[in-house]
Coordinates of C-alpha atoms and ligand atoms in Angstrom, one line a residue:
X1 CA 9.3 -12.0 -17.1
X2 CA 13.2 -12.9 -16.1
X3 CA 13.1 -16.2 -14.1
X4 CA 14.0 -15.9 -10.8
X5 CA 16.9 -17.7 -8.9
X6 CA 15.3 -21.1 -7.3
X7 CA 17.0 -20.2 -3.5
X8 CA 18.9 -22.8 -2.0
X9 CA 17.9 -22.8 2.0
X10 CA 20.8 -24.4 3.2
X11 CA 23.3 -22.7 6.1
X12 CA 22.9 -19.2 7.4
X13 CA 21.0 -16.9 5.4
X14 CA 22.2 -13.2 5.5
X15 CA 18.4 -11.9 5.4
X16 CA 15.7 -14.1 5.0
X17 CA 12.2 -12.1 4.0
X18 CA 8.8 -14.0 4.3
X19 CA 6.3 -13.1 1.6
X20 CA 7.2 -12.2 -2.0
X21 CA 4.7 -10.0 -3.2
X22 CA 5.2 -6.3 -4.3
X23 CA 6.5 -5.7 -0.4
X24 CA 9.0 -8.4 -0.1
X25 CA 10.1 -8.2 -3.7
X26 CA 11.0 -4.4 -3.4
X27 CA 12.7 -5.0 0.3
X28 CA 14.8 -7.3 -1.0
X29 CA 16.2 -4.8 -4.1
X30 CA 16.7 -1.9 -1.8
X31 CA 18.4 -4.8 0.8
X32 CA 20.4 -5.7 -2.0
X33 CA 21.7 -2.3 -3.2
X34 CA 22.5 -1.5 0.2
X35 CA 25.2 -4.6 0.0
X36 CA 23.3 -7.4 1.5
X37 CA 22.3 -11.0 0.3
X38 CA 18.2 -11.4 0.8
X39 CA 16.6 -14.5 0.3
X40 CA 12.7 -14.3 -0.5
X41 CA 10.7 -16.8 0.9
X42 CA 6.7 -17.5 -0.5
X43 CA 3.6 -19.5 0.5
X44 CA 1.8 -19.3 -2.9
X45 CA 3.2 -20.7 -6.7
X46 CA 5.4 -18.1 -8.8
X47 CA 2.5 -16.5 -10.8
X48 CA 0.1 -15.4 -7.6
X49 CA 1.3 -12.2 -7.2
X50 CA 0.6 -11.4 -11.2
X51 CA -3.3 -12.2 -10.0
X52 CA -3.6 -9.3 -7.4
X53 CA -6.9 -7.4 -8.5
X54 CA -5.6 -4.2 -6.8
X55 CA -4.7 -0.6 -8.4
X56 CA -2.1 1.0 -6.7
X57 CA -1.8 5.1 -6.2
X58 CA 1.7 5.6 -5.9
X59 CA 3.4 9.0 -4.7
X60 CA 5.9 11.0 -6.5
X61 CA 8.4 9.6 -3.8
X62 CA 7.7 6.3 -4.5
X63 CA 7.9 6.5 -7.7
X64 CA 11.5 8.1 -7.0
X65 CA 12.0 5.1 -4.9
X66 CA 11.7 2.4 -7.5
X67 CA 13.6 4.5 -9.9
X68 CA 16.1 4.0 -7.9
X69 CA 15.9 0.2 -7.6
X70 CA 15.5 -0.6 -11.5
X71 CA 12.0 -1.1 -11.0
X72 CA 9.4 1.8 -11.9
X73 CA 6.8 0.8 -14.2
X74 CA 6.5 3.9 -16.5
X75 CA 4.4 2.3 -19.4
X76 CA 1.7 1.2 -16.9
X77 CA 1.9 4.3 -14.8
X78 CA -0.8 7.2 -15.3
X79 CA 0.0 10.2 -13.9
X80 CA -1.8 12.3 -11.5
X81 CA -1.5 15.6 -12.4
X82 CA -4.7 17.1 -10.1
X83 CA -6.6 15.6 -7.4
X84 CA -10.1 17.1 -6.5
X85 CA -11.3 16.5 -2.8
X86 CA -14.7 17.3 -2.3
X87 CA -18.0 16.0 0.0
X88 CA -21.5 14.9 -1.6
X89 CA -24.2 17.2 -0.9
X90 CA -22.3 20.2 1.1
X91 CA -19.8 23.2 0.4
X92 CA -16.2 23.1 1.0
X93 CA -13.9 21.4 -1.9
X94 CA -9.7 21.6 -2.1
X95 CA -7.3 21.0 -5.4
X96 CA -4.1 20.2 -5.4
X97 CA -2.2 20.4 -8.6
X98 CA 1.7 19.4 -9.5
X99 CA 2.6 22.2 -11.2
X100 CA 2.3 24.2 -7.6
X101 CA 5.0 21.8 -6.5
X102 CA 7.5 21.7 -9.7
X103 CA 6.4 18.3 -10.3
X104 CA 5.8 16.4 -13.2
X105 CA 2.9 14.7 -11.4
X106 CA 1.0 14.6 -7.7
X107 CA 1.6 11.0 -8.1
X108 CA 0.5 7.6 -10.3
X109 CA -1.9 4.8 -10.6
X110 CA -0.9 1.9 -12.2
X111 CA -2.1 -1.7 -11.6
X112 CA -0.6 -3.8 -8.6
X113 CA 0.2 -6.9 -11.2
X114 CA 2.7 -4.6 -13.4
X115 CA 4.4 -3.6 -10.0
X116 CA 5.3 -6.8 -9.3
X117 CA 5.8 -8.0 -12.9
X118 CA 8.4 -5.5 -12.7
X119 CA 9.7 -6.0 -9.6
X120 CA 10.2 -9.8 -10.0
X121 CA 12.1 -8.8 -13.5
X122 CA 14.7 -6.4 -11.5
X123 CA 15.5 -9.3 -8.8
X124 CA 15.5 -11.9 -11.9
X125 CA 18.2 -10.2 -13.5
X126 CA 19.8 -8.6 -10.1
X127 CA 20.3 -12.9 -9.1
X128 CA 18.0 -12.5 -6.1
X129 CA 16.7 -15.9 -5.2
X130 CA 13.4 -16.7 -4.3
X131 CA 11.9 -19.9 -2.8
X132 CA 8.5 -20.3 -3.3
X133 CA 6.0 -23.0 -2.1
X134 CA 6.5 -22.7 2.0
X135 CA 4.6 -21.4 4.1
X136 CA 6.6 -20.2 7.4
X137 CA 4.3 -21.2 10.0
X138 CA 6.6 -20.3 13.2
X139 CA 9.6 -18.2 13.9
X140 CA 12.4 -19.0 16.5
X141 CA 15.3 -16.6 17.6
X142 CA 18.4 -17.0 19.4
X143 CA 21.5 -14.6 20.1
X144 CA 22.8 -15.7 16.8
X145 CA 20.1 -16.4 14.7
X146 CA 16.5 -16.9 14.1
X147 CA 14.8 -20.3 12.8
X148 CA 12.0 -20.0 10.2
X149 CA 9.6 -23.5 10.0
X150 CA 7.4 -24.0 6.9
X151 CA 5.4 -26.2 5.5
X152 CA 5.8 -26.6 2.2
X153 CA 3.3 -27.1 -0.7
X154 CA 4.1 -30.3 -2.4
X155 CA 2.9 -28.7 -5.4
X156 CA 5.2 -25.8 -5.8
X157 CA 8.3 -26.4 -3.8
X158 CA 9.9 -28.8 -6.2
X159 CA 11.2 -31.5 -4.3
X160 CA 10.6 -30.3 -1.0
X161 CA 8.9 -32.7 1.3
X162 CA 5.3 -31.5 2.7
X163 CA 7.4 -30.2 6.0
X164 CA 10.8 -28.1 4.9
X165 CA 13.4 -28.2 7.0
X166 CA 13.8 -24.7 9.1
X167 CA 15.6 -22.0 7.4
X168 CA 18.8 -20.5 9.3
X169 CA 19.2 -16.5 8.5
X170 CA 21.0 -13.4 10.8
X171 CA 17.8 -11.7 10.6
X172 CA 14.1 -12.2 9.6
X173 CA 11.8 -10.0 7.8
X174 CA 8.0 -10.2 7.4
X175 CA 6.4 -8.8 4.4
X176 CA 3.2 -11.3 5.0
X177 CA 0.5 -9.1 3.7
X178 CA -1.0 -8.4 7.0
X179 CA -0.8 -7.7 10.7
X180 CA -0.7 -11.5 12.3
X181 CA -4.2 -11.8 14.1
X182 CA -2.5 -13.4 17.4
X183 CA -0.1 -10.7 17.4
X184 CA 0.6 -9.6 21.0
X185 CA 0.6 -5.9 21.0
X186 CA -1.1 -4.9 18.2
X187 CA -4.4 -1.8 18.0
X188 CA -7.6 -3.0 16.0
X189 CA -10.4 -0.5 14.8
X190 CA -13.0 -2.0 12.5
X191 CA -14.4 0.1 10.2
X192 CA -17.5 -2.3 8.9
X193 CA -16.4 -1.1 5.5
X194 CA -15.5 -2.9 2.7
X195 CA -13.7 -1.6 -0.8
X196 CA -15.6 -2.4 -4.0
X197 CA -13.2 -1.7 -6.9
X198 CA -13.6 -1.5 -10.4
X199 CA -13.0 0.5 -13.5
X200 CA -15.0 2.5 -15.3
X201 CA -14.8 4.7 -18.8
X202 CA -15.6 8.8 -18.2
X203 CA -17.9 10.1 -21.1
X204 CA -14.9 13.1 -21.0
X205 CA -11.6 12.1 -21.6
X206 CA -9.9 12.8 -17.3
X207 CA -6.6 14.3 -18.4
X208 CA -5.1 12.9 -15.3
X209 CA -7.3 14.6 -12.6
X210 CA -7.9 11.9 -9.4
X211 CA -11.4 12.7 -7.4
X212 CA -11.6 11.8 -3.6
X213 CA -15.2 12.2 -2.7
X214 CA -16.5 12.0 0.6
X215 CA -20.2 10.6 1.0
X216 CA -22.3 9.5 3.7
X217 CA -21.5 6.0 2.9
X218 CA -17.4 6.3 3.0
X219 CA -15.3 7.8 0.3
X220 CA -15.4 7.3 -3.1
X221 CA -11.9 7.3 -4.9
X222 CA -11.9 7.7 -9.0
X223 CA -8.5 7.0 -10.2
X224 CA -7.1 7.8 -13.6
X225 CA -5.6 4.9 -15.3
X226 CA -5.3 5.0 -18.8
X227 CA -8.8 5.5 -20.3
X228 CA -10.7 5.0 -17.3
X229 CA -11.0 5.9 -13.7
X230 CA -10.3 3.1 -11.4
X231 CA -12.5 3.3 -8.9
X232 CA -12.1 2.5 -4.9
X233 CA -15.6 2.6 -3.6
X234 CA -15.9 2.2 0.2
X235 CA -19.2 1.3 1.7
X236 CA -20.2 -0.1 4.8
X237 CA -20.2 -3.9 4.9
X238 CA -24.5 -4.2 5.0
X239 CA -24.1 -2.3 1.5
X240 CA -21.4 -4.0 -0.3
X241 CA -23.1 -7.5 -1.2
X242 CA -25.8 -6.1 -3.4
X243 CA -24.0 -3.7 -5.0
X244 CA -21.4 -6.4 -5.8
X245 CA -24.3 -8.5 -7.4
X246 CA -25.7 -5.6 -9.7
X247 CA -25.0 -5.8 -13.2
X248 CA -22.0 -3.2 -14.9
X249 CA -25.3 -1.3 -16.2
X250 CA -27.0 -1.2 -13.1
X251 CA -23.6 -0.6 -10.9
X252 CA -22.6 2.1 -13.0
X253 CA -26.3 3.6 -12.4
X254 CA -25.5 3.5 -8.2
X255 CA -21.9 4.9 -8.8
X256 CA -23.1 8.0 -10.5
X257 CA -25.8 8.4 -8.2
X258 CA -23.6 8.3 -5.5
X259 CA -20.4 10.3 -6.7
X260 CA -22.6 13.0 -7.9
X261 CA -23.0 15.2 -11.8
X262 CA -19.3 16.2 -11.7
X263 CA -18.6 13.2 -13.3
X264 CA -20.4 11.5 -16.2
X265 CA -20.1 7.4 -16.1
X266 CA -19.8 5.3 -18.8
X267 CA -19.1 1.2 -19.0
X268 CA -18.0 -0.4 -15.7
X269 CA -15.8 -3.5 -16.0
X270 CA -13.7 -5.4 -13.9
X271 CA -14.7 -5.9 -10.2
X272 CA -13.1 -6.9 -7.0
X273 CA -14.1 -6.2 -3.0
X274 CA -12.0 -6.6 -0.3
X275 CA -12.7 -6.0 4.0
X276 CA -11.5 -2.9 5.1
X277 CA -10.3 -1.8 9.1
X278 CA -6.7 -1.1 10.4
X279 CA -4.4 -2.9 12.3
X280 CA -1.3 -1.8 13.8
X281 CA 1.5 -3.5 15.5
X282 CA 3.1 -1.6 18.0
X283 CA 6.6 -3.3 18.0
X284 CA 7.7 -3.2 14.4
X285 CA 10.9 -4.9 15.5
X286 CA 11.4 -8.3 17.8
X287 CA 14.6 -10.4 18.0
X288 CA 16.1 -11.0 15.1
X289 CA 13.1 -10.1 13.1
X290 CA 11.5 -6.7 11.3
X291 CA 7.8 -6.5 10.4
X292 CA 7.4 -3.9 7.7
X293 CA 4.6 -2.1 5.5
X294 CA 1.3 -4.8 5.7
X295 CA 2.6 -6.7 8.2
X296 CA 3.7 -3.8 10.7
X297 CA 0.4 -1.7 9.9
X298 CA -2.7 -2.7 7.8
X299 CA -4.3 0.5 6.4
X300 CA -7.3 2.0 5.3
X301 CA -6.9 2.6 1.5
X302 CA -8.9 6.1 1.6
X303 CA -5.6 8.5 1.6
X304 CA -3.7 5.3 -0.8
X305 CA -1.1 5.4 1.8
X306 CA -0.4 1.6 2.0
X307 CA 2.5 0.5 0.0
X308 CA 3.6 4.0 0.0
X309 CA 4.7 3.8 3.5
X310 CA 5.7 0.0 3.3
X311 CA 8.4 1.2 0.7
X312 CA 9.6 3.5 3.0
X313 CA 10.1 1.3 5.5
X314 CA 11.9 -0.8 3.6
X315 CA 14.4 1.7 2.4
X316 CA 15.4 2.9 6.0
X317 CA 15.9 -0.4 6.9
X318 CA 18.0 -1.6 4.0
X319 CA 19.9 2.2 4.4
X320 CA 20.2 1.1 8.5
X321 CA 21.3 -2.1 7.9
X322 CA 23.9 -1.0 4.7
X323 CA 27.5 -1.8 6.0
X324 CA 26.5 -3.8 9.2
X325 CA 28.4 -7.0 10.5
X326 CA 25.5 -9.0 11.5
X327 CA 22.2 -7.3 10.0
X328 CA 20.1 -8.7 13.1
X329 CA 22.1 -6.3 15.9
X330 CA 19.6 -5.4 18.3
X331 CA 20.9 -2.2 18.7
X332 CA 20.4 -1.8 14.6
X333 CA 17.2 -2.8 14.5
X334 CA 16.0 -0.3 17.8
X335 CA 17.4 2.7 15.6
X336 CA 15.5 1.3 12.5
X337 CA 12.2 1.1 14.2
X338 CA 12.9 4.6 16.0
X339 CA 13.7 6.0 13.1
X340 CA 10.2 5.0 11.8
X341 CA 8.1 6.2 14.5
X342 CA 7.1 9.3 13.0
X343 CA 6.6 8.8 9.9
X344 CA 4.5 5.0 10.3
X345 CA 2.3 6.9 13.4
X346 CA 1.8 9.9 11.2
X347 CA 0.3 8.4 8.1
X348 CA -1.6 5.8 10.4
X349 CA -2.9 8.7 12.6
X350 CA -3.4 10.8 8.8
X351 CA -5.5 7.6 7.5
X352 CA -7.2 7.0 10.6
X353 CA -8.8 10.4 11.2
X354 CA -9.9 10.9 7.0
X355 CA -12.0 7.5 7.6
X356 CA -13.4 9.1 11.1
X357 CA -13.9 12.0 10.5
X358 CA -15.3 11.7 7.2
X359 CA -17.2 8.7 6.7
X360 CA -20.2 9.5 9.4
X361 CA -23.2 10.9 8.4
X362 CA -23.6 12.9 11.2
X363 CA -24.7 16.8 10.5
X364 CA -23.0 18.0 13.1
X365 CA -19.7 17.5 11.2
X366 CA -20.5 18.1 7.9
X367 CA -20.0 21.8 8.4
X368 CA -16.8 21.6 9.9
X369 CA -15.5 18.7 7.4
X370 CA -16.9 21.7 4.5
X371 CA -15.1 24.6 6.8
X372 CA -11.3 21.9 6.4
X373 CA -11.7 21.7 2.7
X374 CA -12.1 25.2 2.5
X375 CA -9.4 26.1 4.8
X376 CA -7.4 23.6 2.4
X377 CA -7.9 25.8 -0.6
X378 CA -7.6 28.9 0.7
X379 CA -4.4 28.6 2.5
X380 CA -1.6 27.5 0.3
X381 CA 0.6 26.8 3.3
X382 CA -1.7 24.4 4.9
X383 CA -2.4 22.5 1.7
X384 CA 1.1 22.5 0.6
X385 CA 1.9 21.4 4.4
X386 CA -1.0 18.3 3.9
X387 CA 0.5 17.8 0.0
X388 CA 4.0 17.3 0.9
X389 CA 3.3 15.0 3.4
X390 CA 1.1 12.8 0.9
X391 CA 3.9 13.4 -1.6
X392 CA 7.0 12.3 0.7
X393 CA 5.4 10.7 3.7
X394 CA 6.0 12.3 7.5
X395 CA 9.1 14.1 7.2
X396 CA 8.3 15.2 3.7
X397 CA 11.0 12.5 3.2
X398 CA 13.0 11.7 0.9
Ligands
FAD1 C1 -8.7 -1.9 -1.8 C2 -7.2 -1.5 -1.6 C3 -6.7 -0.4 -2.2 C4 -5.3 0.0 -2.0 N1 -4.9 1.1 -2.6 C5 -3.6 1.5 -2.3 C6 -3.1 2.7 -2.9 O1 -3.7 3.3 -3.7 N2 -1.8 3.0 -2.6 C7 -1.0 2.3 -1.7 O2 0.1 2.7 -1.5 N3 -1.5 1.2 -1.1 C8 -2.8 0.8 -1.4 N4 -3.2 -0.3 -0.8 C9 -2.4 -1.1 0.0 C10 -1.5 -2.0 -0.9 O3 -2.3 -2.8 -1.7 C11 -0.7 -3.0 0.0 O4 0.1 -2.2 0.8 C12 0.3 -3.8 -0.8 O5 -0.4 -4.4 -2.0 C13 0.7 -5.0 0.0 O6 1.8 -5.6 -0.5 P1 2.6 -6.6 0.3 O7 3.7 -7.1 -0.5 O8 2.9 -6.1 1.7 O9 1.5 -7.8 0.6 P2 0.9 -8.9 -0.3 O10 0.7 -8.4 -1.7 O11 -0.3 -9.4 0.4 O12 2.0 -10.1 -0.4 C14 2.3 -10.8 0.8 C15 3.0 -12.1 0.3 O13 3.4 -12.8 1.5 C16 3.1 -14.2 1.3 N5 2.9 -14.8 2.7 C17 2.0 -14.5 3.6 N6 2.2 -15.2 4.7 C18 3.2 -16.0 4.5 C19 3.9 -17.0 5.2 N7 3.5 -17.3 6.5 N8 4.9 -17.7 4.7 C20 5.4 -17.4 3.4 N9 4.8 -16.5 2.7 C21 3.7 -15.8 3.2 C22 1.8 -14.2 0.5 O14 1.8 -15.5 -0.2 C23 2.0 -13.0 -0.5 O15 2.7 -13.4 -1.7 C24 -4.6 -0.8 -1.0 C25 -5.1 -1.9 -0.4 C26 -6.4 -2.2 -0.6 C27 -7.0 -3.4 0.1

C-alpha cells in the first residue's frame, strides 16, 4: 500500500470530504481528475477501512468508473457473467446473461477491503492527502465558507490535541457511511431485517453465475467470488441471532435448506451481520456542503445498488464542479443535486419495491411476483429495460 499524504489543515481548503472509506476515497480521485484539490478527512486510524467484512457487487459501469480513476481492482474482481432470479417454492424465474448485452460481464464481486486497498494506493501516488484521527462532530457555513469541528483521537492524529482546531474549506462533502440520525428531512422505513454474510464453497465449480433468490424470509444473494459464493442472506431480525450462533456445519445445513436443491453447499467460512432498513435524505445538498452515496441514501443491499450509486454521485459532482471558481456556488450545487434526482429516486424506489414486494410471505403475491419473473424472461425488452438500468443506473448512464 502507497502511503498517503499526512494533510495539513491549515487555511482554506478547496474541498474538504468527511469519511475516507471506499466513498470518500473514490470522490476525492474523480474530484481530483476533474482539476480540484480534495482533502480527506477520517474518524478511525489508517488501516480501518482494510477491516470492512463486506463483499461488494459492482456493475459493469462502475467498474468503467474506477478504470477511469486508476483504481479497478481486476485481480480481486470475479466476474458475473449470468445472474439467475428466482423465488423458493413457486413458478416464475428470469436470466440475464452478458453476452445479450456485448459485455464481457453483467458485473463483479470483489471484496470491499481490495476496493479500498486500491483506492488508497491511487490517492497515495496521485498526492491526495488524508487526515485521519478526527472525528467532525459539527459543521458551520457562511457565504464564503464552511467550518468543520472535530475531535480528534489522541491516538491517531499525531500531535493533534484531543479537540482540533476547525478546518476552513469552499465546500464540504459527507461520505460518513450513513444517513445522520438527527437529520432534518430525511424518510425512514425499517425493514426488521438484518444481512448475515458469509462464504461458502459450491460442490460444482459456479462459472460466474450470481443467484438472487427470493424466500419467505427475505432474499437470499449467492455471489461468485473466486471459488466460492459469497453469500448475503437477509432474514428478519427474530431469525438472525441463532443462525449467527450455529456452527459452519450446521449453518451451511439452514442455507441449503433455505436456498433450495439448485445449489449444492459445501464449507461455510467467514461470517459477518449487519442491520438492514433505508434511509433517505431528501436534500442531498445544504450550504456549502454535498451528502453523497451512504450519507445521502442508506440502501437495502438486495438489488447491490449501494456504492454503485454513491460512485455515481460522486462523478457528477466532481464533472459539475470541474472548472468552477468557488466549488461551493449555490447555484453549482442546485444543478448537481438536480441532476441526481432521477437517477438516486430511481434506484431507491428500484430497491425499495424488490424488498416489499418480495420479502412477505403473503399468498396473495406470490403469484403475481411468479407472473414478473416470467414476464422478465419472456420479454427481452423488459428485461433488457430492468438490465440496463442495473448495469448503468437510472439513465442507463454512463
Ligand atoms: C450487507 C451489505 C451488502 C452490501 N452489498 C453491496 C453491493 O453488493 N453493491 C453495492 O454497490 N453496495 C453494497 N452495499 C453498500 C456498500 O457497502 C456501501 O455503499 C459502501 O461500502 C459504503 O462506503 P462509504 O465509503 O460510503 O462508507 P463507509 O465504508 O462506512 O466509510 C465511511 C467513513 O467515514 C468515516 N466517518 C464517519 N463519520 C465521520 C465523522 N463524523 N468524521 C470523520 N469521519 C467520519 C468513517 O470512519 C469511515 O471510514 C452493501 C451494504 C451492506 C450493509
Amino acid at each position: 500500500m502507497t502511503a498517503t499524504t499526512d494533510a495539513s489543515l491549515t487555511g482554506t481548503l478547496d474541498v474538504a470530504i468527511i469519511g475516507a472509506g471506499p466513498l470518500g476515497l473514490a470522490t476525492a480521485l474523480a474530484l481530483q481528475t476533474a482539476g480540484r484539490s480534495p482533502t480527506l478527512i477520517d474518524a478511525r486510524a489508517a488501516d480501518a477501512p482494510l477491516r470492512d467484512a463486506r463483499v461488494l457487487a459492482l456493475s459493469h459501469g462502475s467498474r468503467m468508473l474506477l478504470e477511469k480513476l486508476g483504481a479497478w481492482p481486476a485481480a480481486q474482481a470475479t466476474p458475473i457473467t449470468r445472474i439467475h432470479v428466482s423465488q423458493r417454492g413457486a413458478l416464475g424465474r428470469t436470466l440475464m446473461q452478458a453476452d445479450d448485452y456485448g459485455l464481457p460481464a453483467l458485473g463483479y464481486v470483489l471484496p470491499a477491503q481490495a476496493l479500498v486497498e486500491t483506492l488508497l494506493h491511487a490517492c497515495g501516488q496521485r498526492g491526495i492527502a488524508i487526515r485521519h484521527g478526527i472525528a467532525v462532530q459539527d459543521v458551520e457555513a457562511n457565504e464564503d465558507q464552511v467550518l468543520l469541528l472535530g475531535e480528534a483521537d489522541a491516538q491517531d492524529a499525531i500531535g493533534s490535541a484531543p479537540v482540533s482546531a476547525p478546518v476552513c474549506a469552499k465546500l464540504a462533502l459527507s461520505c460518513e457511511g450513513a444517513v445522520d440520525k438527527d437529520a432534518g428531512r430525511s424518510f425512514e422505513r425499517d425493514y426488521d431485517q438484518h444481512a448475515l454474510l458469509c462464504r461458502v464453497r459450491p460442490l460444482v465449480p459456479h462459472n460466474g453465475q450470481a443467484w438472487e433468490r427470493f424466500t419467505p424470509d427475505g432474499p437470499i444473494a449467492l455471489l461468485p467470488l473466486g471459488q466460492d459464493y459469497s453469500v448475503v442472506w437477509t432474514l428478519p431480525g427474530a431469525r438472525v441471532d441463532a443462525l449467527y450462533a450455529l456452527d459452519d456445519d450446521a449453518l451451511r445445513e439452514a442455507l441449503q435448506a433455505a436456498f433450495g436443491p439448485a445449489v449444492r453447499l459445501g464449507a461455510v467460512s467467514e461470517r459477518a451481520r449487519y442491520p438492514l432498513g433505508l434511509r433517505v435524505r431528501r436534500d442531498a445538498v445544504g450550504k456549502r456542503m454535498a451528502w453523497l452515496g451512504n450519507a445521502a441514501q442508506t440502501l437495502h443491499p438486495v438489488a447491490g445498488q449501494g456504492f454503485n450509486l454513491a460512485l455515481r454521485d460522486a462523478w457528477e459532482l466532481a464533472d459539475t464542479l470541474r472548472g468552477a471558481t468557488d466549488p461551493g456556488d449555490p447555484a453549482l450545487l442546485t444543478r448537481y443535486a438536480r441532476g441526481r434526482l432521477l437517477d438516486r429516486a430511481g434506484t431507491i424506489g428500484f430497491t425499495d419495491s424488490l424488498v416489499r414486494i418480495f420479502s412477505t410471505p403473503n399468498p396473495l403475491l406470490t403469484h403475481a411476483r411468479g407472473a414478473a419473473l416470467l414476464a422478465l424472461d419472456i420479454l427481452p425488452p423488459l428485461r433488457h429495460f430492468v438490465a440496463k438500468r442495473m448495469l448503468f443506473g437510472a439513465r442507463a448512464w454512463p
